[in-house]
């Protein structure tokens, strides 16, 4: 310590500590490096700062070493070059809209889309001079007939995370590419593990890292993953203008969960499939909606493109049960909690009125749909819980 430093007042020495963090320390944890201010070595560095340059640190909102470590891993999972992190999955969706779409443009959204995305599209249509049209997720190559000269963006969701139909992503991408339309897929369902849409030519993959990547039901985060640099920079600039970023603390929580994600995903997948197969044998159930089942619309696409399904599936109860009876069934469950989001250790169940969520396709089922998320509990306990709730509410 120089003499002059030791003469400083205690308060100054609290702000400017005498000792630097010791070099030579190593652990497996990605260090949490928080920042609003990022310190530049000199003014020349400030003046040379370029937001396009991925190797530069400029401001904590845009990137820290901790967020960059997470972004790099998220991009790697599904074969992307770039990932941008947003404070929620919905913020990632919003980042896509504001990065790609302007007044006068047209957007195509599948009828099975995550509901807040549908609402976001309606908001842009109402207040921002964008036209938004909904399409049947099973449209396949027929999407070509819907593309107009001003169509700028086509959303895809494979499968729909409530209704489980699997669109023909290859056919949609090929029609979009031919007409220079950007494609964005909400790939949260597969976590980027079981389906790699960038390899099929989809331009942007969106993840709600809130789900399997966080794995703890306690962090909100989203990501946009791309290969093309110009597209990445468009999204990056919109993200800067929207003023959204992620905290290093939240990133460190996701970084901690990420190595176990594949093992968790496979366990969720096994449990969900076993429950779905058992439910198929029950007289209370009219249909099981799981893309690994042969009668699920888009099953052939699923078998061709996916390596797994994870913990989500839905069932349609027989139409002889009233919606109130199905509500009573869901509330009688003890191990399946009632709540939004998924990807954590705890199983969840939620009834949906699907007919009310659609405008471009006819929903073929009459009974009430319940979506299940199989957590990390023992499968036989989950089965017993469903059986007991059925007996008490539907018996
Ligand atoms: C949860 C979810 C989102 C949004 O994620 P949040 O982090 O909750 O905003 C987007 N798409 C799908 C399919 C989701 O399940």
Short mmCIF file of N, CA and C in Angstrom, two decimals, residues 14 21 29 36 108 119 182 220 284 349 381:
data_model
loop_
_atom_site.label_atom_id
_atom_site.label_comp_id
_atom_site.label_asym_id
_atom_site.label_seq_id
_atom_site.Cartn_x
_atom_site.Cartn_y
_atom_site.Cartn_z
N UNK A 14 -13.17 2.68 2.26
CA UNK A 14 -14.27 1.72 2.04
C UNK A 14 -14.65 1.70 0.56
N UNK A 21 -9.12 -8.11 -5.19
CA UNK A 21 -9.48 -9.52 -5.07
C UNK A 21 -8.28 -10.38 -5.48
N UNK A 29 -17.84 -22.12 -10.33
CA UNK A 29 -18.94 -21.17 -10.46
C UNK A 29 -18.54 -20.00 -11.36
N UNK A 36 -23.68 -1.45 -13.18
CA UNK A 36 -24.33 -0.47 -14.04
C UNK A 36 -23.18 0.21 -14.78
N UNK A 108 -47.64 -12.81 -39.44
CA UNK A 108 -48.46 -14.02 -39.36
C UNK A 108 -48.15 -14.75 -38.05
N UNK A 119 -51.61 -11.55 -27.69
CA UNK A 119 -52.02 -10.24 -27.16
C UNK A 119 -51.06 -9.15 -27.63
N UNK A 182 -38.90 -13.00 -42.47
CA UNK A 182 -38.18 -13.47 -41.28
C UNK A 182 -39.06 -14.48 -40.53
N UNK A 220 -36.91 -15.18 -13.76
CA UNK A 220 -37.51 -14.83 -15.05
C UNK A 220 -36.40 -14.39 -16.00
N UNK A 284 -62.20 -41.68 -18.18
CA UNK A 284 -62.54 -40.25 -17.99
C UNK A 284 -61.98 -39.39 -19.12
N UNK A 349 -50.87 -28.30 -12.94
CA UNK A 349 -52.04 -28.62 -13.77
C UNK A 349 -52.87 -27.36 -13.95
N UNK A 381 -46.32 -41.70 -7.53
CA UNK A 381 -47.04 -40.78 -6.63
C UNK A 381 -47.92 -39.82 -7.43
#
